[in-house]
Amino acid sequence: MLRNLRNIENAIIENGIDSSQTLINLVVDKLTNENTLEKMKLFPWSFIRAYDNVSSNIFKNAINKAAELSAKHIPKLGNKIWIILDESGSMDGSYTSAVKPMAHAANLTSALVKSATLHNAFQLKITKFATSASNFNCTSPSGLIPLAKDIERSARGGGTNIGAAIEQYDNLGFVPDCIIVLSDMQVDH
């Protein structure tokens, strides 16, 4: 259904919203049904392409909810998690034809944040690095997919100084039991 969601949306637009309310409700119910999602065993990032391909806020909200519910398929990684995220210039994907490493990293980071929340991780910090490093506020009241978009939009570009991220260790306020580094590894420092 995710692959055909854009076609369903187009059919609804062509037939008029009023005459298609039953179909809209059916699609939303199917997308957000926990039993259906459990059978599908999809990870949150599976929903992002569908989210980008629809224009209806009703469908976007349902897809975001489905992505959040599917975050439970990511196993618990720890109670004190530190995600180190490369936001350097090479992460924009200009050296590849279609893949944007930053988009993938942002999607995975957002899914890990939601999974940590679902698994009651005590602490989680995201440190973004390029030429310098800073901590990123990883809360988004609007959901998993909007958080991924915020992470991607806020990428600064620049060099790839992973050492600057490591220097943030003393500012964490906790000793992590899980450290995740997301980078294209085009390191220059």
PDB file of N, CA and C in Angstrom, residues 65-151:
ATOM      1  N   LYS A  65       2.646   8.632  11.892  1.00  0.00           N
ATOM      2  CA  LYS A  65       2.241   7.789  13.021  1.00  0.00           C
ATOM      3  C   LYS A  65       2.690   6.348  12.792  1.00  0.00           C
ATOM      4  N   ALA A  66       2.535   5.852  11.569  1.00  0.00           N
ATOM      5  CA  ALA A  66       2.965   4.490  11.246  1.00  0.00           C
ATOM      6  C   ALA A  66       4.477   4.343  11.427  1.00  0.00           C
ATOM      7  N   ALA A  67       5.232   5.354  11.001  1.00  0.00           N
ATOM      8  CA  ALA A  67       6.689   5.325  11.174  1.00  0.00           C
ATOM      9  C   ALA A  67       7.047   5.268  12.653  1.00  0.00           C
ATOM     10  N   GLU A  68       6.348   6.067  13.460  1.00  0.00           N
ATOM     11  CA  GLU A  68       6.620   6.067  14.898  1.00  0.00           C
ATOM     12  C   GLU A  68       6.272   4.728  15.535  1.00  0.00           C
ATOM     13  N   LEU A  69       5.142   4.147  15.144  1.00  0.00           N
ATOM     14  CA  LEU A  69       4.762   2.845  15.690  1.00  0.00           C
ATOM     15  C   LEU A  69       5.759   1.757  15.282  1.00  0.00           C
ATOM     16  N   SER A  70       6.310   1.875  14.091  1.00  0.00           N
ATOM     17  CA  SER A  70       7.249   0.857  13.604  1.00  0.00           C
ATOM     18  C   SER A  70       8.625   0.979  14.249  1.00  0.00           C
ATOM     19  N   ALA A  71       8.895   2.068  14.967  1.00  0.00           N
ATOM     20  CA  ALA A  71      10.190   2.226  15.633  1.00  0.00           C
ATOM     21  C   ALA A  71      10.418   1.146  16.688  1.00  0.00           C
ATOM     22  N   LYS A  72       9.348   0.494  17.122  1.00  0.00           N
ATOM     23  CA  LYS A  72       9.521  -0.571  18.106  1.00  0.00           C
ATOM     24  C   LYS A  72      10.226  -1.788  17.517  1.00  0.00           C
ATOM     25  N   HIS A  73      10.335  -1.862  16.203  1.00  0.00           N
ATOM     26  CA  HIS A  73      11.049  -2.970  15.567  1.00  0.00           C
ATOM     27  C   HIS A  73      12.560  -2.806  15.668  1.00  0.00           C
ATOM     28  N   ILE A  74      13.016  -1.632  16.066  1.00  0.00           N
ATOM     29  CA  ILE A  74      14.442  -1.418  16.306  1.00  0.00           C
ATOM     30  C   ILE A  74      14.717  -1.878  17.740  1.00  0.00           C
ATOM     31  N   PRO A  75      15.656  -2.779  17.931  1.00  0.00           N
ATOM     32  CA  PRO A  75      15.891  -3.273  19.287  1.00  0.00           C
ATOM     33  C   PRO A  75      16.475  -2.193  20.206  1.00  0.00           C
ATOM     34  N   LYS A  76      16.320  -2.408  21.495  1.00  0.00           N
ATOM     35  CA  LYS A  76      16.895  -1.485  22.472  1.00  0.00           C
ATOM     36  C   LYS A  76      18.409  -1.548  22.351  1.00  0.00           C
ATOM     37  N   LEU A  77      19.025  -0.378  22.212  1.00  0.00           N
ATOM     38  CA  LEU A  77      20.467  -0.310  22.013  1.00  0.00           C
ATOM     39  C   LEU A  77      21.220   0.064  23.287  1.00  0.00           C
ATOM     40  N   GLY A  78      20.524   0.598  24.263  1.00  0.00           N
ATOM     41  CA  GLY A  78      21.171   0.990  25.507  1.00  0.00           C
ATOM     42  C   GLY A  78      20.286   1.942  26.276  1.00  0.00           C
ATOM     43  N   ASN A  79      20.742   2.321  27.457  1.00  0.00           N
ATOM     44  CA  ASN A  79      20.021   3.286  28.280  1.00  0.00           C
ATOM     45  C   ASN A  79      20.590   4.684  28.180  1.00  0.00           C
ATOM     46  N   LYS A  80      21.851   4.778  27.763  1.00  0.00           N
ATOM     47  CA  LYS A  80      22.533   6.065  27.629  1.00  0.00           C
ATOM     48  C   LYS A  80      23.205   6.074  26.255  1.00  0.00           C
ATOM     49  N   ILE A  81      22.541   6.706  25.311  1.00  0.00           N
ATOM     50  CA  ILE A  81      22.932   6.600  23.905  1.00  0.00           C
ATOM     51  C   ILE A  81      23.501   7.926  23.405  1.00  0.00           C
ATOM     52  N   TRP A  82      24.639   7.837  22.722  1.00  0.00           N
ATOM     53  CA  TRP A  82      25.261   9.009  22.108  1.00  0.00           C
ATOM     54  C   TRP A  82      25.346   8.751  20.607  1.00  0.00           C
ATOM     55  N   ILE A  83      24.664   9.579  19.827  1.00  0.00           N
ATOM     56  CA  ILE A  83      24.716   9.489  18.368  1.00  0.00           C
ATOM     57  C   ILE A  83      25.607  10.609  17.859  1.00  0.00           C
ATOM     58  N   ILE A  84      26.628  10.237  17.116  1.00  0.00           N
ATOM     59  CA  ILE A  84      27.551  11.206  16.524  1.00  0.00           C
ATOM     60  C   ILE A  84      27.247  11.240  15.029  1.00  0.00           C
ATOM     61  N   LEU A  85      26.799  12.397  14.558  1.00  0.00           N
ATOM     62  CA  LEU A  85      26.259  12.524  13.206  1.00  0.00           C
ATOM     63  C   LEU A  85      27.093  13.479  12.368  1.00  0.00           C
ATOM     64  N   ASP A  86      27.624  12.981  11.285  1.00  0.00           N
ATOM     65  CA  ASP A  86      28.414  13.770  10.332  1.00  0.00           C
ATOM     66  C   ASP A  86      27.467  14.660   9.520  1.00  0.00           C
ATOM     67  N   GLU A  87      27.703  15.959   9.550  1.00  0.00           N
ATOM     68  CA  GLU A  87      26.919  16.892   8.728  1.00  0.00           C
ATOM     69  C   GLU A  87      27.827  17.683   7.793  1.00  0.00           C
ATOM     70  N   SER A  88      28.974  17.107   7.465  1.00  0.00           N
ATOM     71  CA  SER A  88      29.938  17.786   6.604  1.00  0.00           C
ATOM     72  C   SER A  88      29.426  17.923   5.173  1.00  0.00           C
ATOM     73  N   GLY A  89      30.142  18.676   4.374  1.00  0.00           N
ATOM     74  CA  GLY A  89      29.734  18.933   3.001  1.00  0.00           C
ATOM     75  C   GLY A  89      29.585  17.685   2.159  1.00  0.00           C
ATOM     76  N   SER A  90      30.413  16.677   2.396  1.00  0.00           N
ATOM     77  CA  SER A  90      30.323  15.454   1.594  1.00  0.00           C
ATOM     78  C   SER A  90      29.031  14.681   1.857  1.00  0.00           C
ATOM     79  N   MET A  91      28.384  14.956   2.980  1.00  0.00           N
ATOM     80  CA  MET A  91      27.136  14.258   3.302  1.00  0.00           C
ATOM     81  C   MET A  91      25.958  14.738   2.444  1.00  0.00           C
ATOM     82  N   ASP A  92      26.152  15.819   1.668  1.00  0.00           N
ATOM     83  CA  ASP A  92      25.059  16.286   0.806  1.00  0.00           C
ATOM     84  C   ASP A  92      24.901  15.423  -0.438  1.00  0.00           C
ATOM     85  N   GLY A  93      25.845  14.519  -0.666  1.00  0.00           N
ATOM     86  CA  GLY A  93      25.719  13.562  -1.757  1.00  0.00           C
ATOM     87  C   GLY A  93      26.119  14.070  -3.111  1.00  0.00           C
ATOM     88  N   SER A  94      26.794  15.213  -3.175  1.00  0.00           N
ATOM     89  CA  SER A  94      27.157  15.771  -4.475  1.00  0.00           C
ATOM     90  C   SER A  94      28.138  14.878  -5.231  1.00  0.00           C
ATOM     91  N   TYR A  95      28.804  13.965  -4.542  1.00  0.00           N
ATOM     92  CA  TYR A  95      29.740  13.059  -5.207  1.00  0.00           C
ATOM     93  C   TYR A  95      29.057  11.785  -5.701  1.00  0.00           C
ATOM     94  N   THR A  96      27.777  11.642  -5.446  1.00  0.00           N
ATOM     95  CA  THR A  96      27.035  10.484  -5.935  1.00  0.00           C
ATOM     96  C   THR A  96      25.931  10.965  -6.865  1.00  0.00           C
ATOM     97  N   SER A  97      25.322  10.044  -7.567  1.00  0.00           N
ATOM     98  CA  SER A  97      24.298  10.444  -8.527  1.00  0.00           C
ATOM     99  C   SER A  97      22.942  10.691  -7.873  1.00  0.00           C
ATOM    100  N   ALA A  98      22.527   9.852  -6.948  1.00  0.00           N
ATOM    101  CA  ALA A  98      21.162   9.987  -6.429  1.00  0.00           C
ATOM    102  C   ALA A  98      21.083   9.934  -4.904  1.00  0.00           C
ATOM    103  N   VAL A  99      22.015   9.303  -4.282  1.00  0.00           N
ATOM    104  CA  VAL A  99      21.928   9.072  -2.845  1.00  0.00           C
ATOM    105  C   VAL A  99      22.485  10.257  -2.064  1.00  0.00           C
ATOM    106  N   LYS A 100      21.686  10.725  -1.103  1.00  0.00           N
ATOM    107  CA  LYS A 100      22.161  11.767  -0.193  1.00  0.00           C
ATOM    108  C   LYS A 100      22.446  11.109   1.154  1.00  0.00           C
ATOM    109  N   PRO A 101      23.707  10.913   1.480  1.00  0.00           N
ATOM    110  CA  PRO A 101      24.019  10.286   2.763  1.00  0.00           C
ATOM    111  C   PRO A 101      23.386  11.016   3.951  1.00  0.00           C
ATOM    112  N   MET A 102      23.266  12.337   3.888  1.00  0.00           N
ATOM    113  CA  MET A 102      22.683  13.084   5.005  1.00  0.00           C
ATOM    114  C   MET A 102      21.218  12.721   5.199  1.00  0.00           C
ATOM    115  N   ALA A 103      20.492  12.508   4.120  1.00  0.00           N
ATOM    116  CA  ALA A 103      19.082  12.121   4.229  1.00  0.00           C
ATOM    117  C   ALA A 103      18.967  10.772   4.928  1.00  0.00           C
ATOM    118  N   HIS A 104      19.795   9.823   4.528  1.00  0.00           N
ATOM    119  CA  HIS A 104      19.765   8.504   5.165  1.00  0.00           C
ATOM    120  C   HIS A 104      20.160   8.595   6.637  1.00  0.00           C
ATOM    121  N   ALA A 105      21.206   9.360   6.917  1.00  0.00           N
ATOM    122  CA  ALA A 105      21.665   9.505   8.301  1.00  0.00           C
ATOM    123  C   ALA A 105      20.603  10.197   9.159  1.00  0.00           C
ATOM    124  N   ALA A 106      19.949  11.208   8.617  1.00  0.00           N
ATOM    125  CA  ALA A 106      18.899  11.921   9.359  1.00  0.00           C
ATOM    126  C   ALA A 106      17.714  10.996   9.633  1.00  0.00           C
ATOM    127  N   ASN A 107      17.331  10.197   8.636  1.00  0.00           N
ATOM    128  CA  ASN A 107      16.230   9.249   8.817  1.00  0.00           C
ATOM    129  C   ASN A 107      16.563   8.218   9.894  1.00  0.00           C
ATOM    130  N   LEU A 108      17.767   7.687   9.836  1.00  0.00           N
ATOM    131  CA  LEU A 108      18.178   6.689  10.822  1.00  0.00           C
ATOM    132  C   LEU A 108      18.279   7.317  12.210  1.00  0.00           C
ATOM    133  N   THR A 109      18.834   8.519  12.299  1.00  0.00           N
ATOM    134  CA  THR A 109      18.949   9.199  13.594  1.00  0.00           C
ATOM    135  C   THR A 109      17.572   9.420  14.212  1.00  0.00           C
ATOM    136  N   SER A 110      16.640   9.908  13.425  1.00  0.00           N
ATOM    137  CA  SER A 110      15.288  10.151  13.919  1.00  0.00           C
ATOM    138  C   SER A 110      14.639   8.850  14.396  1.00  0.00           C
ATOM    139  N   ALA A 111      14.822   7.779  13.635  1.00  0.00           N
ATOM    140  CA  ALA A 111      14.263   6.483  14.030  1.00  0.00           C
ATOM    141  C   ALA A 111      14.903   5.983  15.324  1.00  0.00           C
ATOM    142  N   LEU A 112      16.209   6.192  15.481  1.00  0.00           N
ATOM    143  CA  LEU A 112      16.888   5.777  16.711  1.00  0.00           C
ATOM    144  C   LEU A 112      16.403   6.581  17.907  1.00  0.00           C
ATOM    145  N   VAL A 113      16.134   7.878  17.696  1.00  0.00           N
ATOM    146  CA  VAL A 113      15.601   8.716  18.776  1.00  0.00           C
ATOM    147  C   VAL A 113      14.243   8.183  19.222  1.00  0.00           C
ATOM    148  N   LYS A 114      13.368   7.897  18.267  1.00  0.00           N
ATOM    149  CA  LYS A 114      12.041   7.387  18.614  1.00  0.00           C
ATOM    150  C   LYS A 114      12.135   6.013  19.275  1.00  0.00           C
ATOM    151  N   SER A 115      13.004   5.145  18.762  1.00  0.00           N
ATOM    152  CA  SER A 115      13.184   3.824  19.350  1.00  0.00           C
ATOM    153  C   SER A 115      13.682   3.937  20.785  1.00  0.00           C
ATOM    154  N   ALA A 116      14.634   4.821  21.026  1.00  0.00           N
ATOM    155  CA  ALA A 116      15.155   5.016  22.384  1.00  0.00           C
ATOM    156  C   ALA A 116      14.047   5.491  23.318  1.00  0.00           C
ATOM    157  N   THR A 117      13.174   6.347  22.811  1.00  0.00           N
ATOM    158  CA  THR A 117      12.040   6.824  23.609  1.00  0.00           C
ATOM    159  C   THR A 117      11.092   5.675  23.931  1.00  0.00           C
ATOM    160  N   LEU A 118      10.774   4.861  22.937  1.00  0.00           N
ATOM    161  CA  LEU A 118       9.872   3.731  23.146  1.00  0.00           C
ATOM    162  C   LEU A 118      10.444   2.702  24.116  1.00  0.00           C
ATOM    163  N   HIS A 119      11.779   2.552  24.090  1.00  0.00           N
ATOM    164  CA  HIS A 119      12.440   1.577  24.955  1.00  0.00           C
ATOM    165  C   HIS A 119      12.891   2.198  26.279  1.00  0.00           C
ATOM    166  N   ASN A 120      12.424   3.420  26.545  1.00  0.00           N
ATOM    167  CA  ASN A 120      12.709   4.105  27.807  1.00  0.00           C
ATOM    168  C   ASN A 120      14.194   4.283  28.092  1.00  0.00           C
ATOM    169  N   ALA A 121      14.960   4.657  27.070  1.00  0.00           N
ATOM    170  CA  ALA A 121      16.364   4.990  27.308  1.00  0.00           C
ATOM    171  C   ALA A 121      16.416   6.203  28.224  1.00  0.00           C
ATOM    172  N   PHE A 122      17.334   6.180  29.151  1.00  0.00           N
ATOM    173  CA  PHE A 122      17.399   7.242  30.147  1.00  0.00           C
ATOM    174  C   PHE A 122      17.921   8.555  29.566  1.00  0.00           C
ATOM    175  N   GLN A 123      18.928   8.448  28.730  1.00  0.00           N
ATOM    176  CA  GLN A 123      19.538   9.654  28.180  1.00  0.00           C
ATOM    177  C   GLN A 123      19.937   9.415  26.735  1.00  0.00           C
ATOM    178  N   LEU A 124      19.816  10.457  25.932  1.00  0.00           N
ATOM    179  CA  LEU A 124      20.207  10.379  24.538  1.00  0.00           C
ATOM    180  C   LEU A 124      20.709  11.752  24.118  1.00  0.00           C
ATOM    181  N   LYS A 125      21.850  11.785  23.468  1.00  0.00           N
ATOM    182  CA  LYS A 125      22.393  13.031  22.933  1.00  0.00           C
ATOM    183  C   LYS A 125      22.810  12.790  21.495  1.00  0.00           C
ATOM    184  N   ILE A 126      22.605  13.817  20.688  1.00  0.00           N
ATOM    185  CA  ILE A 126      23.096  13.809  19.313  1.00  0.00           C
ATOM    186  C   ILE A 126      24.145  14.905  19.211  1.00  0.00           C
ATOM    187  N   THR A 127      25.318  14.539  18.753  1.00  0.00           N
ATOM    188  CA  THR A 127      26.368  15.512  18.471  1.00  0.00           C
ATOM    189  C   THR A 127      26.579  15.529  16.967  1.00  0.00           C
ATOM    190  N   LYS A 128      26.354  16.683  16.357  1.00  0.00           N
ATOM    191  CA  LYS A 128      26.562  16.834  14.927  1.00  0.00           C
ATOM    192  C   LYS A 128      27.937  17.464  14.709  1.00  0.00           C
ATOM    193  N   PHE A 129      28.645  16.976  13.705  1.00  0.00           N
ATOM    194  CA  PHE A 129      29.973  17.533  13.459  1.00  0.00           C
ATOM    195  C   PHE A 129      30.223  17.770  11.978  1.00  0.00           C
ATOM    196  N   ALA A 130      31.014  18.769  11.729  1.00  0.00           N
ATOM    197  CA  ALA A 130      31.573  19.088  10.410  1.00  0.00           C
ATOM    198  C   ALA A 130      32.971  19.626  10.717  1.00  0.00           C
ATOM    199  N   THR A 131      33.212  20.913  10.450  1.00  0.00           N
ATOM    200  CA  THR A 131      34.478  21.520  10.845  1.00  0.00           C
ATOM    201  C   THR A 131      34.547  21.637  12.361  1.00  0.00           C
ATOM    202  N   SER A 132      33.405  21.922  12.976  1.00  0.00           N
ATOM    203  CA  SER A 132      33.278  21.964  14.433  1.00  0.00           C
ATOM    204  C   SER A 132      32.119  21.055  14.826  1.00  0.00           C
ATOM    205  N   ALA A 133      31.847  20.954  16.123  1.00  0.00           N
ATOM    206  CA  ALA A 133      30.787  20.061  16.587  1.00  0.00           C
ATOM    207  C   ALA A 133      29.881  20.785  17.566  1.00  0.00           C
ATOM    208  N   SER A 134      28.625  20.355  17.614  1.00  0.00           N
ATOM    209  CA  SER A 134      27.678  20.897  18.588  1.00  0.00           C
ATOM    210  C   SER A 134      26.610  19.846  18.854  1.00  0.00           C
ATOM    211  N   ASN A 135      25.979  19.986  20.007  1.00  0.00           N
ATOM    212  CA  ASN A 135      24.882  19.077  20.341  1.00  0.00           C
ATOM    213  C   ASN A 135      23.613  19.567  19.666  1.00  0.00           C
ATOM    214  N   PHE A 136      22.777  18.623  19.274  1.00  0.00           N
ATOM    215  CA  PHE A 136      21.533  18.916  18.568  1.00  0.00           C
ATOM    216  C   PHE A 136      20.362  18.543  19.459  1.00  0.00           C
ATOM    217  N   ASN A 137      19.386  19.436  19.567  1.00  0.00           N
ATOM    218  CA  ASN A 137      18.182  19.158  20.334  1.00  0.00           C
ATOM    219  C   ASN A 137      17.355  18.143  19.557  1.00  0.00           C
ATOM    220  N   CYS A 138      17.203  16.958  20.137  1.00  0.00           N
ATOM    221  CA  CYS A 138      16.585  15.863  19.392  1.00  0.00           C
ATOM    222  C   CYS A 138      15.118  15.659  19.718  1.00  0.00           C
ATOM    223  N   THR A 139      14.440  16.692  20.154  1.00  0.00           N
ATOM    224  CA  THR A 139      13.007  16.554  20.394  1.00  0.00           C
ATOM    225  C   THR A 139      12.240  17.248  19.281  1.00  0.00           C
ATOM    226  N   SER A 140      11.191  16.619  18.851  1.00  0.00           N
ATOM    227  CA  SER A 140      10.333  17.209  17.837  1.00  0.00           C
ATOM    228  C   SER A 140       8.900  16.868  18.184  1.00  0.00           C
ATOM    229  N   PRO A 141       8.103  17.882  18.535  1.00  0.00           N
ATOM    230  CA  PRO A 141       6.718  17.595  18.879  1.00  0.00           C
ATOM    231  C   PRO A 141       5.907  17.109  17.682  1.00  0.00           C
ATOM    232  N   SER A 142       6.417  17.310  16.482  1.00  0.00           N
ATOM    233  CA  SER A 142       5.654  16.960  15.293  1.00  0.00           C
ATOM    234  C   SER A 142       5.934  15.556  14.779  1.00  0.00           C
ATOM    235  N   GLY A 143       6.860  14.835  15.389  1.00  0.00           N
ATOM    236  CA  GLY A 143       7.014  13.436  15.033  1.00  0.00           C
ATOM    237  C   GLY A 143       8.336  13.038  14.424  1.00  0.00           C
ATOM    238  N   LEU A 144       8.434  11.747  14.141  1.00  0.00           N
ATOM    239  CA  LEU A 144       9.657  11.119  13.670  1.00  0.00           C
ATOM    240  C   LEU A 144      10.099  11.667  12.312  1.00  0.00           C
ATOM    241  N   ILE A 145       9.217  11.702  11.345  1.00  0.00           N
ATOM    242  CA  ILE A 145       9.616  12.147  10.007  1.00  0.00           C
ATOM    243  C   ILE A 145       9.934  13.640   9.992  1.00  0.00           C
ATOM    244  N   PRO A 146       9.128  14.500  10.626  1.00  0.00           N
ATOM    245  CA  PRO A 146       9.531  15.911  10.686  1.00  0.00           C
ATOM    246  C   PRO A 146      10.875  16.120  11.395  1.00  0.00           C
ATOM    247  N   LEU A 147      11.179  15.306  12.424  1.00  0.00           N
ATOM    248  CA  LEU A 147      12.483  15.407  13.078  1.00  0.00           C
ATOM    249  C   LEU A 147      13.594  15.066  12.092  1.00  0.00           C
ATOM    250  N   ALA A 148      13.405  14.027  11.293  1.00  0.00           N
ATOM    251  CA  ALA A 148      14.400  13.662  10.276  1.00  0.00           C
ATOM    252  C   ALA A 148      14.610  14.815   9.300  1.00  0.00           C
ATOM    253  N   LYS A 149      13.523  15.449   8.896  1.00  0.00           N
ATOM    254  CA  LYS A 149      13.634  16.593   7.972  1.00  0.00           C
ATOM    255  C   LYS A 149      14.367  17.763   8.642  1.00  0.00           C
ATOM    256  N   ASP A 150      14.099  18.007   9.932  1.00  0.00           N
ATOM    257  CA  ASP A 150      14.794  19.074  10.676  1.00  0.00           C
ATOM    258  C   ASP A 150      16.288  18.793  10.754  1.00  0.00           C
ATOM    259  N   ILE A 151      16.643  17.548  11.037  1.00  0.00           N
ATOM    260  CA  ILE A 151      18.061  17.175  11.122  1.00  0.00           C
ATOM    261  C   ILE A 151      18.732  17.409   9.777  1.00  0.00           C
TER     262      ILE A 151
END
